[in-house]
XYZ file of C-alpha atoms in Angstrom:
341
model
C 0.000 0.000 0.000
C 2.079 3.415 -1.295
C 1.528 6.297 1.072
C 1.268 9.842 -0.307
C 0.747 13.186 0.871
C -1.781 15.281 -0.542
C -1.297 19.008 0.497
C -4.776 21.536 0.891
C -6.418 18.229 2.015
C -9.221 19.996 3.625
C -9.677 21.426 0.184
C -12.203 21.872 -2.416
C -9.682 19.674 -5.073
C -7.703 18.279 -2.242
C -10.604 16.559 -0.413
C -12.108 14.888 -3.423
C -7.992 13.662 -4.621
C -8.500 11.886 -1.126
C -11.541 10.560 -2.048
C -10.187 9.214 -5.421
C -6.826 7.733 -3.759
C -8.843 6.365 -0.920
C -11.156 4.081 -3.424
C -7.795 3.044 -5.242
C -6.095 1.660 -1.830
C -3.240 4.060 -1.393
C -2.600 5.338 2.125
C -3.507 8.958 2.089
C -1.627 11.023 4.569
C -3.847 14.457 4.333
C -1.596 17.353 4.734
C -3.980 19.791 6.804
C -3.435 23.892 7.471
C -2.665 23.489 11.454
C -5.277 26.085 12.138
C -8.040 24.567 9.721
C -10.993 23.470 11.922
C -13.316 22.142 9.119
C -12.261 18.709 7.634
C -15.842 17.959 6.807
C -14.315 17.259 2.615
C -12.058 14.209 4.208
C -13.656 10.794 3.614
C -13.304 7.810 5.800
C -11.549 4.640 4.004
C -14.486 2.944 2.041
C -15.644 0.003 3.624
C -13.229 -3.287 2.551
C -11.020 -0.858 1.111
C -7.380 -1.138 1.533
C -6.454 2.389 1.859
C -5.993 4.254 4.837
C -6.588 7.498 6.118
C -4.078 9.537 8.505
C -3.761 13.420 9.046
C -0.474 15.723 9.389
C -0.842 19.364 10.692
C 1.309 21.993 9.696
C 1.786 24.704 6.619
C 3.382 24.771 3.371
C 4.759 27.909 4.523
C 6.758 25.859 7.397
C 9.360 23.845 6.057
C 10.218 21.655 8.983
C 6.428 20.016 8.794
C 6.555 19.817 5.811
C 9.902 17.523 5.744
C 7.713 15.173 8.647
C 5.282 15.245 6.817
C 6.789 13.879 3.605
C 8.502 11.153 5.561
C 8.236 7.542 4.335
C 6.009 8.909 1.453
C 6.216 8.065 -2.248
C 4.785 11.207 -3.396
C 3.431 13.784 -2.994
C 0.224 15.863 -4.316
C 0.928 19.280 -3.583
C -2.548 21.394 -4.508
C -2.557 23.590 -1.693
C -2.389 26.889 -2.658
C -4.512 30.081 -1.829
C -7.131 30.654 -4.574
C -9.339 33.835 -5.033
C -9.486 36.770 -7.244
C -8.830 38.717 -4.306
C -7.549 38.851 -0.599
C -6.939 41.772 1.849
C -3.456 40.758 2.063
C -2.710 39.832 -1.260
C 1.506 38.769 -0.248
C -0.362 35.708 1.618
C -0.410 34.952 -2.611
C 3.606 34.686 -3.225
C 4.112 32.938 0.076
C 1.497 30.079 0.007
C 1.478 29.830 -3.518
C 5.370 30.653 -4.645
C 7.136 29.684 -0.912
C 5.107 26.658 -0.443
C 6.162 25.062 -3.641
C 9.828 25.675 -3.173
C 9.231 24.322 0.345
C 7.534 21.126 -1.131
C 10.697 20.923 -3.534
C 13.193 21.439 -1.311
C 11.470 18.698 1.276
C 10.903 15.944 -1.169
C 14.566 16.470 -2.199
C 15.665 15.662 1.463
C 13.155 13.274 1.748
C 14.250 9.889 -0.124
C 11.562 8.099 -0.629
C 9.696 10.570 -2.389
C 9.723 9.454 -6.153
C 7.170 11.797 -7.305
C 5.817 15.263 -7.264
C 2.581 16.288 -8.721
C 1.731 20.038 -8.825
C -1.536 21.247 -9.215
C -0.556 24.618 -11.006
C -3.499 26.561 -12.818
C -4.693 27.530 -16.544
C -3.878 30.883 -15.762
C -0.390 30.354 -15.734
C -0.499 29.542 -18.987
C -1.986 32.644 -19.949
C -5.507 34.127 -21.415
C -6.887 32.875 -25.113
C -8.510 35.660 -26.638
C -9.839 34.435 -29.313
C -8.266 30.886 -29.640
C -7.750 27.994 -27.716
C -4.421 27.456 -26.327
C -2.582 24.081 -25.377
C 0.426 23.030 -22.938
C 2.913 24.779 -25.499
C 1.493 28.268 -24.571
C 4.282 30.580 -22.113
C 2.541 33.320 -20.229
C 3.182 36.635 -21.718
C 3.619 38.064 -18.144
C 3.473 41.554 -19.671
C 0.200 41.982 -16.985
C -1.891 39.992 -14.877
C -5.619 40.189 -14.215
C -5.009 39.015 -10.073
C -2.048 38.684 -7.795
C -3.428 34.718 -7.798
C -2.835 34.695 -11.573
C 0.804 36.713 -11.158
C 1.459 33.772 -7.916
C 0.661 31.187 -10.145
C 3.052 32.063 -13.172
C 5.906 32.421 -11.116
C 5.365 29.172 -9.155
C 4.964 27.357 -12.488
C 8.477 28.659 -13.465
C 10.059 27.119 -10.334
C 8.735 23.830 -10.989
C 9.654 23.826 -14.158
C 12.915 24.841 -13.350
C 12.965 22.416 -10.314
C 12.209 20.108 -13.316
C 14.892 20.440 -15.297
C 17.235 20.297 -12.743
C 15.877 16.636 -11.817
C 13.469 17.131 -9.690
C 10.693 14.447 -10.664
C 7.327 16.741 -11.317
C 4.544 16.578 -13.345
C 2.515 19.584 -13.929
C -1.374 19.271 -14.107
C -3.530 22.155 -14.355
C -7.130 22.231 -14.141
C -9.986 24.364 -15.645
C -12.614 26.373 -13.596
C -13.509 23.218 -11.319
C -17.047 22.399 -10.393
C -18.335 19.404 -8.378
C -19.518 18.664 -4.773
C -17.190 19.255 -2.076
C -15.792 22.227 -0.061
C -17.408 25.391 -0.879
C -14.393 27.195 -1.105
C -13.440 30.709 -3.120
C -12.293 28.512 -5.724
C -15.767 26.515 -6.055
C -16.140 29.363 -8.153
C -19.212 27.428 -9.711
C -21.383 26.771 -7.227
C -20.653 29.881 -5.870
C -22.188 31.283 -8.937
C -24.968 29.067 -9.163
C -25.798 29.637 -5.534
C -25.767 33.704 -5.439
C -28.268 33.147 -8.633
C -30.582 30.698 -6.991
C -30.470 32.467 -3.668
C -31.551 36.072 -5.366
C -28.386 37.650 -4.755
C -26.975 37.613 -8.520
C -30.252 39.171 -10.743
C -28.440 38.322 -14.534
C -25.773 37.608 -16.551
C -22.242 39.340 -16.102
C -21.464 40.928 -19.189
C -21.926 40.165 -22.760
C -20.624 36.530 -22.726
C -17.123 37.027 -24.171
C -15.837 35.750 -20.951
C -15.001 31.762 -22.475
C -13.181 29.207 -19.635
C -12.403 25.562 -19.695
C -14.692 24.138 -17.348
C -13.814 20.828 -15.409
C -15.717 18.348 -12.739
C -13.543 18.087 -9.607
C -13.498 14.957 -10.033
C -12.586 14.170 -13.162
C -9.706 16.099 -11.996
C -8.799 14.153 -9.218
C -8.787 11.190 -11.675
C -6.171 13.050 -13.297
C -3.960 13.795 -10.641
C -4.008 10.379 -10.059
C -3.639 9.250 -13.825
C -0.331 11.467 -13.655
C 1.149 9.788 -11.001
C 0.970 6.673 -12.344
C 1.691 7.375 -16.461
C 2.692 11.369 -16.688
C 5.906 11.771 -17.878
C 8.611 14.076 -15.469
C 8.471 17.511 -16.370
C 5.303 17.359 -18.576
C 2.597 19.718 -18.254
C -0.960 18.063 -18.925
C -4.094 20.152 -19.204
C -6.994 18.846 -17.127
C -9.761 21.205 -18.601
C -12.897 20.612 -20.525
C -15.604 22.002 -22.348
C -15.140 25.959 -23.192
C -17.580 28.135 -22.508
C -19.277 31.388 -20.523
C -20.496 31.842 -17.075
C -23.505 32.685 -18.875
C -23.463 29.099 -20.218
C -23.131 27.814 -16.792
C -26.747 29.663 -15.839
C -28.427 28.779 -18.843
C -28.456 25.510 -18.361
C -28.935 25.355 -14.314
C -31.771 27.132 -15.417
C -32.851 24.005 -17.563
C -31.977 21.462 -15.433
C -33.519 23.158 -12.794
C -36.855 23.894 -14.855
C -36.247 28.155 -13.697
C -36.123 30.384 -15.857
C -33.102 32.100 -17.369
C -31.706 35.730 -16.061
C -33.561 37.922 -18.170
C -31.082 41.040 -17.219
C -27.251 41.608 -18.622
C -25.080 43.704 -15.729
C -22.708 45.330 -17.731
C -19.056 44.837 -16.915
C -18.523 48.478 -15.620
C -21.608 48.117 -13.298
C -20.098 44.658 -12.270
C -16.543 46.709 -11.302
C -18.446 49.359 -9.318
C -20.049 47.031 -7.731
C -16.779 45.071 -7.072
C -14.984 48.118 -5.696
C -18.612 48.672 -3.230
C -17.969 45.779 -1.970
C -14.470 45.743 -0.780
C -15.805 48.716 1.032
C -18.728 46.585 2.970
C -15.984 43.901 3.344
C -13.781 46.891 5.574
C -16.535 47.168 7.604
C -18.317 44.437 8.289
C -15.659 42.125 7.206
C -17.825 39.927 4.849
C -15.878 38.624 1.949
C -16.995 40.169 -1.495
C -18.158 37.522 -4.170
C -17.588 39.902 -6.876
C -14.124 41.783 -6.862
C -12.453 44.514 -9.531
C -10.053 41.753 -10.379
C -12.424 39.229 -11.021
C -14.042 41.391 -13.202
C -11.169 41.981 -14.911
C -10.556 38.259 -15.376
C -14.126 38.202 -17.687
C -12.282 40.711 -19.994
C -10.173 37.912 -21.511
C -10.764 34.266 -22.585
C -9.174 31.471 -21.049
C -9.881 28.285 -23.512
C -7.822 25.467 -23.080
C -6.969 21.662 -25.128
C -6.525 18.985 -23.163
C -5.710 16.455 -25.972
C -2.498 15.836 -24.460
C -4.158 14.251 -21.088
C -6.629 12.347 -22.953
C -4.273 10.494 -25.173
C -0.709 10.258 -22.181
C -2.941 9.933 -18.630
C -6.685 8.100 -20.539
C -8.382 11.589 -18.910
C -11.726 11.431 -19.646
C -14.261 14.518 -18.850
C -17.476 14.591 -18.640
C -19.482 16.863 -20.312
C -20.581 20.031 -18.621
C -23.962 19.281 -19.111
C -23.816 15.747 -17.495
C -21.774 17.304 -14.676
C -24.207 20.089 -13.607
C -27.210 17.156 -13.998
C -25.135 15.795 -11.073
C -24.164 19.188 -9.245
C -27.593 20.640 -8.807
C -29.443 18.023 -7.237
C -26.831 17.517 -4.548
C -26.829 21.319 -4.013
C -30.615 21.287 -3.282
C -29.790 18.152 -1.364
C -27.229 19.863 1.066
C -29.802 22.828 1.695
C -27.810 25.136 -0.331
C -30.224 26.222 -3.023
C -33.692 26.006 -3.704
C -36.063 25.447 -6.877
């Protein structure tokens, strides 16, 4: 039975990888924030399974448990990382998401056992496709970025790269806009969405529809992670993304699942920015975090379409199709309590 360590455990991605490695018998040891209180996303080992489930506090920031923590371990998942558009102290970006990854290289490079590293990076370090749709080959411009998350990301994807070509045994993954059930976190970005419009607190579309993203079911993406492990080839990027399309999209067809009926308003982008700069002055005072942020809006000024050819034909990734996925996601939604229809 191979023990790994999966980092952001308590995660939206990182508790449904556990899942995933869980049914598949590998002994999980779930890397977990030392002040996180809510591990409600961790499974228990299925029942006659032969993995096995065992937790290791600490922070990627923190070297030292990071090095105990990779201890006796084959590899290791590292997908913690901070995700949002926004954060009131946006350095918490370079230090989780740039210092935690040279942290996770430099302990699985005192660590012996470890054979394997795979890094959940993101599609935005590989840059917005206005216009086209863009594969593995694609370099970030880095001429601007739309959020510090985006800027985080492109420089951490450098260093394991780098890390890469040195000898350092990673494989890159990086998934689309995830969606799924699971830990409604900031990067849940989906249900997020689909919750503010069920629950009356998002009245139409945001903007025109431009706004195009590769959308992928968490779990497909777990699959993925998992598929690299076993067949991705060292210092390969594979794109885990799937079927490109617009937020608008997304509501369209909760709307028909769901039998509601579709937004019948458009909130311009400029509105959506106001609104977004508003908010970050309600979040200063009552210290509520604001779904819809300047940079986010920004981030629906560009297209981010993505291929993933190259993961269907190396790791056998197979997504499903947005359509099947929110047939799935909705029901369980209303099932938790979260929305209503």
């Amino acid at each position: 039975m191979k023990r790994v360590l999966v980092t952001g455990a308590s995660g939206f991605l990182g508790g449904r990888l556990c899942h995933a490695l869980l049914d598949r018998g590998y002994h999980v040891r779930a890397f977990i924030w030392h002040k996180e209180t809510n591990l409600s996303s961790l499974p228990s080992p299925p029942a006659g399974s032969a993995g096995a489930l065992e937790l290791a506090y600490g922070d990627v920031t923190d070297l030292p448990s990071l090095l105990q923590a990779c201890s006796g371990c084959v590899a290791v998942f590292h997908v913690a990382a901070l995700v949002d558009a926004w954060h009131p102290n946006p350095r918490l970006f370079m230090s989780i998401n740039v210092g935690g990854l040279k942290n996770v290289v430099k302990a699985c490079k005192q660590t012996k056992t470890v054979e394997r590293i795979i890094y959940t990076s993101s599609f935005f370090a590989i840059g917005p496709t206005d216009g086209y749709v863009a594969d593995e080959t694609q370099v970030h411009g880095q001429k601007s970025f739309c959020t510090e998350y985006e800027k985080s990301k492109v420089i951490a994807d450098g260093i394991a790269l780098q890390a890469a070509s040195e000898g350092v045994p990673v494989v890159l993954v990086y998934p689309g806009v995830m969606y799924g059930p699971g830990n409604i976190t900031a990067g849940n970005v989906v249900v997020r969405t689909i919750m503010e419009r069920f629950n009356g607190r998002l009245p139409g579309y945001v903007g025109t529809g431009y706004d195009r993203f590769s959308f992928s079911h968490v779990d497909d993406v777990a699959v993925g992670h998992i598929a690299a492990l076993r067949e991705g080839r060292l210092g390969e990027r594979y794109l885990l993304t799937g079927e490109n399309t617009s937020l608008n999209k997304i509501l369209d067809s909760a709307a028909a699942i769901s039998g509601t009926k579709r937004p019948s308003i458009s909130i311009p982008l400029w509105l959506a920015e106001g609104y977004g700069w508003l908010s970050l002055l309600v979040y200063r005072v009552t210290g509520i975090f604001p779904f819809i942020t300047p940079p986010s809006v920004r981030t629906l000024r560009h297209q981010w379409a993505y291929c993933c050819e190259k993961a269907k034909r190396e790791l056998d990734y197979d997504p499903r199709s947005l359509e099947d996925g929110l047939a799935e996601l909705l029901p369980w939604l209303k099932n938790q309590g979260h929305i209503s229809y």
